[in-house]
Coordinates of C-alpha atoms and ligand atoms in Angstrom, one line a residue:
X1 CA 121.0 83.0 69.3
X2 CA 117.9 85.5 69.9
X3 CA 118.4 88.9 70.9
X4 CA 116.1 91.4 72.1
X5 CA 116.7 95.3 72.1
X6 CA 114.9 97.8 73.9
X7 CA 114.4 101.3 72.5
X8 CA 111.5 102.6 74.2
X9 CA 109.1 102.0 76.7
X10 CA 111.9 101.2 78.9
X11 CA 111.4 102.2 82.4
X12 CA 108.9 105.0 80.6
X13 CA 105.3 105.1 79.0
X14 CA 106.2 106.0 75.2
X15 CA 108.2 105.6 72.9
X16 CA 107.4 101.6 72.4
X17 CA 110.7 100.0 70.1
X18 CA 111.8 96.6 70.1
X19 CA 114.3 95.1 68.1
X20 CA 114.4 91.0 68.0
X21 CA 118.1 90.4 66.3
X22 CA 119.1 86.7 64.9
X23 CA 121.4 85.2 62.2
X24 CA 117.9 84.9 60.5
X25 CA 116.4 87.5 60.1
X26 CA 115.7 91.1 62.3
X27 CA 112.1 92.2 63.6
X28 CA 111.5 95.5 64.8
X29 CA 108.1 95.3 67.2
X30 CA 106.5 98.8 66.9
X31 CA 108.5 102.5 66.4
X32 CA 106.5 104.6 68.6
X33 CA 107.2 108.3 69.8
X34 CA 108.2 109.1 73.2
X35 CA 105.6 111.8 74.3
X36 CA 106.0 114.5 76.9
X37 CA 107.6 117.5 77.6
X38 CA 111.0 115.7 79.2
X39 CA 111.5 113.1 76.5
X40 CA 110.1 114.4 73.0
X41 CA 113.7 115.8 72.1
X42 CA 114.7 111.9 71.9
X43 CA 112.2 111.7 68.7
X44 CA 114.6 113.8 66.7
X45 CA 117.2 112.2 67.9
X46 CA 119.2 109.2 64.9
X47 CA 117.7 105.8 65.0
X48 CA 119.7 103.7 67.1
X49 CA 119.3 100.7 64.5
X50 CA 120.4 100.3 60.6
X51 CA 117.0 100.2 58.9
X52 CA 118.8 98.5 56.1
X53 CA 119.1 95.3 58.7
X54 CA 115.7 95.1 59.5
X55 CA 113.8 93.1 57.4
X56 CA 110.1 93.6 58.9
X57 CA 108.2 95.4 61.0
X58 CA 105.1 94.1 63.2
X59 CA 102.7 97.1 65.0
X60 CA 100.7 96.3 68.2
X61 CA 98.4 99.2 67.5
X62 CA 97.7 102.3 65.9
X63 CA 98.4 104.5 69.3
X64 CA 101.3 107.3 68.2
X65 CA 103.2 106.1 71.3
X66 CA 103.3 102.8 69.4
X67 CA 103.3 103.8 65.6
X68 CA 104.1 107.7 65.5
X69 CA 108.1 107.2 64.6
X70 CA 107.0 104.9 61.2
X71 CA 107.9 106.7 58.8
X72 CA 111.0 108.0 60.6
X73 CA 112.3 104.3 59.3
X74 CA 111.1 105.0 56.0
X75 CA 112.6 108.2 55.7
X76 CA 115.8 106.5 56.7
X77 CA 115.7 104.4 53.9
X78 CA 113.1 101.5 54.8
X79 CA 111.3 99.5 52.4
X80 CA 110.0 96.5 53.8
X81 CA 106.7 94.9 55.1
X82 CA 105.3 96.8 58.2
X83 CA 102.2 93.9 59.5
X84 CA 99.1 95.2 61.3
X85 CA 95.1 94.5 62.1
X86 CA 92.8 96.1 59.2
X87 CA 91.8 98.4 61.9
X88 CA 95.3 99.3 63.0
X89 CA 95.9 100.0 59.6
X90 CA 92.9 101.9 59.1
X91 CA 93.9 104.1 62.3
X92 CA 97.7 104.2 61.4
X93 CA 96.8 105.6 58.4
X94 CA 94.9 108.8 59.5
X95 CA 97.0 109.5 62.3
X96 CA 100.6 109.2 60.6
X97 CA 99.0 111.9 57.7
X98 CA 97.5 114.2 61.1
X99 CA 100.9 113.9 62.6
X100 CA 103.1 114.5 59.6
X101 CA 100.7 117.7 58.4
X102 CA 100.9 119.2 61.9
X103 CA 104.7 119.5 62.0
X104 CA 104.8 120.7 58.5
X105 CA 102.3 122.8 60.0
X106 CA 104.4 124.4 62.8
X107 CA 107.3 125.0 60.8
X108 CA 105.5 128.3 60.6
X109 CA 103.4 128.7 63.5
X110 CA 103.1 126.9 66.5
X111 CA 99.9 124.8 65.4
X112 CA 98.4 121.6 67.5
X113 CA 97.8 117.8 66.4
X114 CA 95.2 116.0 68.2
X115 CA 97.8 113.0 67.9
X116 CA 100.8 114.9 69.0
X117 CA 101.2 118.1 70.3
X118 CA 104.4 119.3 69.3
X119 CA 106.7 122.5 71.2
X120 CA 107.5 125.4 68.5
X121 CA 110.9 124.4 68.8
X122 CA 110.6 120.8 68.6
X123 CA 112.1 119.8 64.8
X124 CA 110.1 118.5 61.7
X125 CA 110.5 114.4 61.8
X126 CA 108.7 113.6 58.9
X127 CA 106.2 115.5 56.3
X128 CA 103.3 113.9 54.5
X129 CA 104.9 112.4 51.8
X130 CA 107.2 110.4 54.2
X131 CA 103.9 109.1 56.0
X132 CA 102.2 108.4 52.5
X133 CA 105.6 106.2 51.8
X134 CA 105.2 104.5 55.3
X135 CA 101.4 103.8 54.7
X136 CA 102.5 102.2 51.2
X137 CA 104.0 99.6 53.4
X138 CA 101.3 98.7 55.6
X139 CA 100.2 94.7 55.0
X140 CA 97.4 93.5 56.7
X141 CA 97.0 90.5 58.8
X142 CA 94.0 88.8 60.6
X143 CA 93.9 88.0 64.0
X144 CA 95.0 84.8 64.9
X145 CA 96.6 83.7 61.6
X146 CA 100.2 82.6 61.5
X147 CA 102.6 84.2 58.8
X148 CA 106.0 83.0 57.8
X149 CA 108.4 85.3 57.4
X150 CA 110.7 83.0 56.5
X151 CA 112.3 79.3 57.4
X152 CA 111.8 79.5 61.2
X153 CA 110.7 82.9 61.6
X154 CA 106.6 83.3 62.0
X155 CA 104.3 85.6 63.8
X156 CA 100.9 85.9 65.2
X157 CA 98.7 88.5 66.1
X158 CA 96.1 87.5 68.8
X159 CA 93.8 90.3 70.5
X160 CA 94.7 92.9 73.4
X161 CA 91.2 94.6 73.9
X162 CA 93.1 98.1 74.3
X163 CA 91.6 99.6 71.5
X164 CA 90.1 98.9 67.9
X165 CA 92.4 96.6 66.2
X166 CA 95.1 96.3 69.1
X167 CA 97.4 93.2 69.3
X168 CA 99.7 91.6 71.3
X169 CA 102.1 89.2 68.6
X170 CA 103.4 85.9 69.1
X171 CA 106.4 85.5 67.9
X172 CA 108.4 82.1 66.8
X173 CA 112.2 82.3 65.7
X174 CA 114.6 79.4 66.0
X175 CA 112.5 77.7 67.8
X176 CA 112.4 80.4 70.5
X177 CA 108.9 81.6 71.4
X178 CA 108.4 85.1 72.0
X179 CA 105.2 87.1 73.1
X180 CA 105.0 90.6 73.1
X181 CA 101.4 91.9 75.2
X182 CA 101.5 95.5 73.4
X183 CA 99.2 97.4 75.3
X184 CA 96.7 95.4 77.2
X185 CA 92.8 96.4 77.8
X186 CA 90.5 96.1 80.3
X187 CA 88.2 93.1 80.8
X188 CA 84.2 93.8 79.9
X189 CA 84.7 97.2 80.4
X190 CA 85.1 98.5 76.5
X191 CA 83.4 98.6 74.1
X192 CA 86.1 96.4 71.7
X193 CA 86.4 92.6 72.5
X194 CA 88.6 92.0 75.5
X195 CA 91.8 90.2 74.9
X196 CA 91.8 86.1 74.6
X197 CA 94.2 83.9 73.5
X198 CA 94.0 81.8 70.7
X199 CA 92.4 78.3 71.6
X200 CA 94.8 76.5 69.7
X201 CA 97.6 78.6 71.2
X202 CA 99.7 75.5 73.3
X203 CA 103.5 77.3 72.8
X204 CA 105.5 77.5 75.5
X205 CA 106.9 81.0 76.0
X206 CA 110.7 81.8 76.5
X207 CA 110.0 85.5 76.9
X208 CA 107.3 87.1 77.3
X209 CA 108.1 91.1 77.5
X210 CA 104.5 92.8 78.5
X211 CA 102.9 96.5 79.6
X212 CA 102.7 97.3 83.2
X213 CA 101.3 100.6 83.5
X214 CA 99.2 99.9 86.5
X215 CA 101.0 97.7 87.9
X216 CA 99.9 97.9 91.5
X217 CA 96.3 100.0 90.9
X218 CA 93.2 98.6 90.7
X219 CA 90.6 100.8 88.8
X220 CA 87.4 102.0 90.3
X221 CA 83.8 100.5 89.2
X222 CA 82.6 102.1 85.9
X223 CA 78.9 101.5 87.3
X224 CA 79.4 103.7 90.0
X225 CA 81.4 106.4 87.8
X226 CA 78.5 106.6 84.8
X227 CA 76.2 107.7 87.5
X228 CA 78.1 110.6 88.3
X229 CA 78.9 111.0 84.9
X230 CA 75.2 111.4 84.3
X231 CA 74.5 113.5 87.6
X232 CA 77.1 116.3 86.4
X233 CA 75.5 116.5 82.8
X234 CA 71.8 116.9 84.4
X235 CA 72.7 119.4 86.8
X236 CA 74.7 121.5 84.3
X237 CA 71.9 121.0 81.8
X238 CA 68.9 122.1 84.1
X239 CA 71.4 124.6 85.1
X240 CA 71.9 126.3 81.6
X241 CA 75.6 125.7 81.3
X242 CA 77.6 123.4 79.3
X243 CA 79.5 120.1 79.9
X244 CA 82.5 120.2 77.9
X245 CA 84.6 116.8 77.7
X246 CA 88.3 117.0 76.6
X247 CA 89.1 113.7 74.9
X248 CA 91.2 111.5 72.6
X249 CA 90.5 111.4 69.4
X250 CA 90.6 107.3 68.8
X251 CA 88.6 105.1 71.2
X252 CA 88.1 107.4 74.5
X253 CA 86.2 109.6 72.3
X254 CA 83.9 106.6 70.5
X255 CA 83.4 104.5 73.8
X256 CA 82.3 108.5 75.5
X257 CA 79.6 109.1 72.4
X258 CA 78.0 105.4 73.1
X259 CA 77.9 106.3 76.9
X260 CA 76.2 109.5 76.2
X261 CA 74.4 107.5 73.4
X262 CA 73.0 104.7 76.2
X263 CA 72.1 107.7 78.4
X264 CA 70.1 109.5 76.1
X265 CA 67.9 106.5 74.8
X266 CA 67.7 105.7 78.1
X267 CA 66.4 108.5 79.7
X268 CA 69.2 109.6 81.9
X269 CA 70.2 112.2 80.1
X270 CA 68.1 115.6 80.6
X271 CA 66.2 115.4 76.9
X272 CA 66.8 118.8 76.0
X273 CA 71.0 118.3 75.8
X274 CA 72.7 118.8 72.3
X275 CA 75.8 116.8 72.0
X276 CA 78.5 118.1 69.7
X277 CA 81.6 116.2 68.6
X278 CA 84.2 119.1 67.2
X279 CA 87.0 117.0 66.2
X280 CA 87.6 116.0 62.4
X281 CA 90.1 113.2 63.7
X282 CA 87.4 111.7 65.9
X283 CA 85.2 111.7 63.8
X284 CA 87.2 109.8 61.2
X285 CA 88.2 107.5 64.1
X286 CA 84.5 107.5 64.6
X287 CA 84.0 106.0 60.6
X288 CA 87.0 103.6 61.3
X289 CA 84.6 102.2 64.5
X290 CA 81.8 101.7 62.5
X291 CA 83.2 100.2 59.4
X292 CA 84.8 97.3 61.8
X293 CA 81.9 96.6 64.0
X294 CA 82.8 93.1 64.2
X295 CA 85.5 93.9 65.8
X296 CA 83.5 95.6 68.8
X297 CA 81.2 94.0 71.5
X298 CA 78.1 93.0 70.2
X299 CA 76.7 93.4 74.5
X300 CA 78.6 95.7 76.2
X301 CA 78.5 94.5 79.5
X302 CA 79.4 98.0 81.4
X303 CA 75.9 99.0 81.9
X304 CA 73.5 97.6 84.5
X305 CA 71.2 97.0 82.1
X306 CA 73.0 95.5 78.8
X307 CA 73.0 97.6 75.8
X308 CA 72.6 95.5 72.2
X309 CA 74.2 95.5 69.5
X310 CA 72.4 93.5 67.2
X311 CA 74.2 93.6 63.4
X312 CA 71.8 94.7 60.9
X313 CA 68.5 94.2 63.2
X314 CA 66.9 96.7 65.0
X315 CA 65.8 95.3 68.0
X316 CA 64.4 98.4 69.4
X317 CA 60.9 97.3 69.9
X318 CA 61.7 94.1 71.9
X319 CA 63.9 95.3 74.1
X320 CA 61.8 98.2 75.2
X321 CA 61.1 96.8 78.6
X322 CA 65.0 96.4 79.4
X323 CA 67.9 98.2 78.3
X324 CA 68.8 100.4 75.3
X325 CA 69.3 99.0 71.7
X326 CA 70.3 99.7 68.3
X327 CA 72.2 98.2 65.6
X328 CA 75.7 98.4 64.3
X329 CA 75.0 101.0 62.2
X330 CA 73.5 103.5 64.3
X331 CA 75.9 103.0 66.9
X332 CA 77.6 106.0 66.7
X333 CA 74.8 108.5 65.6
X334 CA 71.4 109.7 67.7
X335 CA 69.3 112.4 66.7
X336 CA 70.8 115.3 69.7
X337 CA 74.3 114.7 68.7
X338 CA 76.0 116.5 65.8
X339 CA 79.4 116.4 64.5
X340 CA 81.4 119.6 63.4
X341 CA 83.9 120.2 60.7
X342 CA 84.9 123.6 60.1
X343 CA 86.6 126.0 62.3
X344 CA 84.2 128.5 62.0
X345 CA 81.6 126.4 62.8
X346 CA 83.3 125.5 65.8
X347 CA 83.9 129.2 67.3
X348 CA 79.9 129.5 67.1
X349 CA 79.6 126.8 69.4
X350 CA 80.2 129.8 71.9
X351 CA 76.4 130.8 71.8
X352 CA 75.6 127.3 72.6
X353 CA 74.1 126.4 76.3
X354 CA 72.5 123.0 77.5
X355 CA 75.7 121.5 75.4
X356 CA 77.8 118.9 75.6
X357 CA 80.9 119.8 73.8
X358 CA 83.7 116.7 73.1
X359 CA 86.6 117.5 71.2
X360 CA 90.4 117.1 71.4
X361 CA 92.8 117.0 72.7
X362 CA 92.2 114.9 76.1
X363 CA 94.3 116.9 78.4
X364 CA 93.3 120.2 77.1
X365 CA 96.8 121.4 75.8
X366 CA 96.0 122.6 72.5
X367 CA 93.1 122.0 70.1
X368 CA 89.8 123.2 69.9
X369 CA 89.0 122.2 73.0
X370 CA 90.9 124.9 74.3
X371 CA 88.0 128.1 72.7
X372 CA 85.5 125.8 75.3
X373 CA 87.3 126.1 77.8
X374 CA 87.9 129.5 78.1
X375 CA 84.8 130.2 77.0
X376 CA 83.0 128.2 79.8
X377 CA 86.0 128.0 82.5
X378 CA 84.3 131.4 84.4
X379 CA 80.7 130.2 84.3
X380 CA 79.7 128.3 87.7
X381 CA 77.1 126.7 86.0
X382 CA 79.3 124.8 83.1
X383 CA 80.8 122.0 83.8
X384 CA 84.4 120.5 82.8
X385 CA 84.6 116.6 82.8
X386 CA 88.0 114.8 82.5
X387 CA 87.9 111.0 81.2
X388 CA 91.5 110.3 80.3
X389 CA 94.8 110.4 81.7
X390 CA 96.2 114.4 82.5
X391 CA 100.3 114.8 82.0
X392 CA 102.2 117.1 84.1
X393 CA 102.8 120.6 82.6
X394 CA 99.1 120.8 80.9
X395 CA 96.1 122.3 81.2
X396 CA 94.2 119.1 82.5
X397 CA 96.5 118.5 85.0
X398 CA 96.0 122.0 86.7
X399 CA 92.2 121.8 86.9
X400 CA 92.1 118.6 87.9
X401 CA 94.3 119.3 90.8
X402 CA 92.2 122.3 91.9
X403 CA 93.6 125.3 90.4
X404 CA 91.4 128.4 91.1
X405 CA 93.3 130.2 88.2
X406 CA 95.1 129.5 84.8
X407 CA 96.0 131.3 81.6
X408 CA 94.9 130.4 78.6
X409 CA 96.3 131.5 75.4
X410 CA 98.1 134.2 77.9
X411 CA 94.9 135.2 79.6
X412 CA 93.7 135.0 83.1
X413 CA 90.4 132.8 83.7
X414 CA 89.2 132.7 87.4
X415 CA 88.0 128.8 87.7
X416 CA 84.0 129.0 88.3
X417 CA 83.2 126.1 86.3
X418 CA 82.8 122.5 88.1
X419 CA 85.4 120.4 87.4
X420 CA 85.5 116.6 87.9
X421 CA 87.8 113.7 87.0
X422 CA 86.8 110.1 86.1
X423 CA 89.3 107.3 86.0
X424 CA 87.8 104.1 85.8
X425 CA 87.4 105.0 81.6
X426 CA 90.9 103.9 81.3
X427 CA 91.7 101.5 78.1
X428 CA 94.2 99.9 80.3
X429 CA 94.3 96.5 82.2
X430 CA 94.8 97.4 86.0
X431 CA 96.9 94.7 88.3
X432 CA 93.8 92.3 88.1
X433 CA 93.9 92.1 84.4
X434 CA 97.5 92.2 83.6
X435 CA 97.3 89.1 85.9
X436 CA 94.6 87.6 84.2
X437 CA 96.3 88.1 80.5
X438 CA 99.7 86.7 82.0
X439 CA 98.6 83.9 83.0
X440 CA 96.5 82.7 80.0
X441 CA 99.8 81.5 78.5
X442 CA 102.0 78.7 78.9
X443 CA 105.7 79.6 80.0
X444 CA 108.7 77.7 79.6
X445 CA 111.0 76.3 82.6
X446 CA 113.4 79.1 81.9
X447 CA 110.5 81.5 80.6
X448 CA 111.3 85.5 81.2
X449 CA 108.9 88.0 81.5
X450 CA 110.0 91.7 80.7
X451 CA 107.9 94.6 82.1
X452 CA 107.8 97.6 79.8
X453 CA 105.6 100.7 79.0
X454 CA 105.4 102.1 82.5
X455 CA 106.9 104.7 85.3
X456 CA 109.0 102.3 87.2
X457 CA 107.7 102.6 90.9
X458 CA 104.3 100.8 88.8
X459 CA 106.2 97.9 87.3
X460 CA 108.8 97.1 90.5
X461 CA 105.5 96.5 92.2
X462 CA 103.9 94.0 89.5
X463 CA 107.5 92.6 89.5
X464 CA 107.4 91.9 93.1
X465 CA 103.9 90.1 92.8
X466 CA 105.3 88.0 89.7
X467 CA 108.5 87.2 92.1
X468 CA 106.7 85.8 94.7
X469 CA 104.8 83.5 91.8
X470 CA 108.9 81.9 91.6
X471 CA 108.4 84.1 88.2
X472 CA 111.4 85.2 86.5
X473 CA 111.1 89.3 85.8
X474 CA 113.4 92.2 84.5
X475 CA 112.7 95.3 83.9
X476 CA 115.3 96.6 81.3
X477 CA 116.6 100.1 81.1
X478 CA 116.6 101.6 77.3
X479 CA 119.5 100.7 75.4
X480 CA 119.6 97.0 77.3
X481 CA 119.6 94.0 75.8
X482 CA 118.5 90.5 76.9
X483 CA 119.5 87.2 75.0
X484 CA 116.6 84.5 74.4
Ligands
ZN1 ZN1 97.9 102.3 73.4

């Protein structure tokens, strides 16, 4: 008998934990921390699991909502195999040490993470040298290849197109076959190959328990957004003020930089822009991008005219008719745009003008993108550009909805800056796309399919569309349990 346990995810966005249980052997699918004002008290809270039963640990991807609980488990005494992509691992690795030094951090002072902004009051989880122990752990695995973990117990990880190094895993156990999506990208629209399946891939699936975070939404045309995108940056540049772009540090960040990158060898961008990047995670996310190019579309298909990625040749000359090229290498890097380390560096950004500023975090509740946004907020001509999703209860969320005032840091700023969201840059599949990925699988007679990772008004309505396919759907609460 197989047994699937649901931690996380359930009926929420974060928090992503799945138990697979069997006389076998037990698999825990990712250990992810719930995120948000409401729910981060449940990361403190004991495992619900004895780690000594588990026996390994697979990781979709390297997003904290996925992989930020880690070395919770080893901390609680775990010592086995946790399996990932290279670039997960990479990305794990510097976000578990960001994580685990910010709440050793706050035990002091109420400091900020780029990769989890913590409450004063919220307790230490883990410190560094729990994280080190977790990343000791980390085995790496290639897309596509199948590893035993035993007499009838192998897994797969096949590509997702979220972000760098994201996987959904196919899983076989007594003959049951399992498939968990992890978090699902967008198709053509990123600049990481989109999810496939793997050609040789003819299982049928008993259960297949997948994302549906928007379930029921289609997103709107990036085409039609990067213009505006690149209307609001020329006006505020001719203008004198500054564009400043709150953003994740890992892939929001890299795929923003290549759009800016496109627009500047391109000509769309006013010439006389400076772009600065002041966020040491993103820029080691930024390394990470670049060292695993071959994991990252050589075309990317989201401009009108293609841009080229051409490994190790510079093709500049022959595509100078059409659109915009450079190699691997230089995919990341153009002459205007500048990375900054130090703090101090980053407070004389204030004497900047005809800037673009990108740092962290993405919905402007702590980090250094705070400074730039009191320091431009009251200036008509700056402008404020949101790319990412905005939680209740944060700064982003306030301007976005058209608040004329806000404290920052306990002072009053009068909105004067322009202030504009875009959400077509999401790294998730919309309705279309979740359809797409489910049904490049074979299913059983009996086959279930389990929608996690989303608010539940999102899911009931991808539930009713799989329904009316004669598909059989649940949508488990956390705590439930389903048997296989
Ligand atoms: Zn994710």
């Amino acid at each position: 008998m197989v047994n699937i346990k649901f931690f996380g995810a359930a009926q929420t966005v974060t928090g992503s934990c799945y138990l697979i249980e069997s006389e076998i052997g037990n698999i825990l699918i990712d250990c992810g921390m719930f995120q948000g004002k409401e729910i981060e008290y449940k990361n403190a809270l004991p495992l619900q699991f004895d780690v000594k039963k588990i026996n390994a640990v697979l990781l979709t991807h390297a997003h904290m909502d996925h992989s930020g609980m880690l070395p919770k488990l080893t901390k609680a005494g775990y010592k086995g195999k946790i399996y990932m992509t290279p670039p997960t691992s990479a990305l794990a690795t510097e976000l578990l040490l960001d994580s685990a030094k910010i709440q050793e951090m706050k035990q002091n002072e109420n400091k900020y993470s780029e990769s989890m902004p913590l409450s004063l009051n919220s307790p230490i989880i883990y410190d560094t040298l729990d994280a080190i122990n977790t990343i000791k752990l980390f085995n790496s695995c290639k897309f596509d290849e199948e590893i035993s973990l035993g007499k009838d117990i192998s897994f797969k990880f096949m590509r997702s197109g979220h972000i760098l190094g994201a996987a959904s895993i196919s899983i076989s156990i007594l003959g049951k076959n399992i498939l968990f999506s992890g978090d699902i990208g967008r198709v053509n629209q990123s600049i990481v190959i989109p999810f496939t399946k793997n050609m040789d891939d003819e299982k049928e699936y008993n259960c297949i328990i997948m994302e549906s975070l928007y379930g029921g939404k289609i997103h709107p045309s990036k085409n039609e957004e990067l213009a505006v995108f690149y209307d609001k940056i020329n006006y505020t540049i001719k203008n004198y003020g500054n564009v400043i772009i709150p953003c994740f540090a890992v892939h929001r960040t890299q795929e923003i930089i290549e759009i800016l990158h496109y627009g500047y060898i391109n000509k769309l961008i006013n010439k006389d822009v400076q772009i600065f990047l002041d966020s040491p995670l993103a820029q080691k996310a930024t390394k990470i991008y670049t060292s695993f190019s071959s994991y990252l579309m050589k075309y990317n298909k989201i401009y009108k005219s293609s841009i080229n990625y051409n490994d190790g040749v510079d093709i500049r000359e022959e595509n100078e008719k059409g659109g915009a090229v450079s190699n691997y290498e230089n995919r990341f890097q153009f002459d205007v745009f500048k990375t900054i380390n130090h703090s101090k560096q980053s407070l004389r950004l204030k004497n900047k003008k005809q800037s673009i500023i990108i740092a962290g975090s993405g919905m402007a509740d702590g980090g250094r993108i705070v400074s730039h946004i009191a320091n431009n907020i009251a200036d008509h001509n700056s402008s404020i550009l949101f790319v990412g999703f905005q939680a209740e209860n944060t700064l982003g969320r306030a301007l976005v909805e058209g608040s004329t005032k806000v404290f920052i840091k306990d002072k009053s700023y009068s909105v004067k800056a322009n202030i504009h969201k875009f959400s077509s840059f999401s790294g998730h599949a919309d309705n279309d796309e979740l359809q797409q990925w489910l049904s490049m699988f074979n299913k059983s007679n009996n086959c279930k399919v389990v929608l996690t990772h989303s608010e539940v008004q999102n899911s009931t309505i991808f539930a009713k569309e799989l329904k009316e396919k004669n598909i059989d759907v649940y949508i488990p609460t956390e705590g439930d349990s389903i048997i296989i």
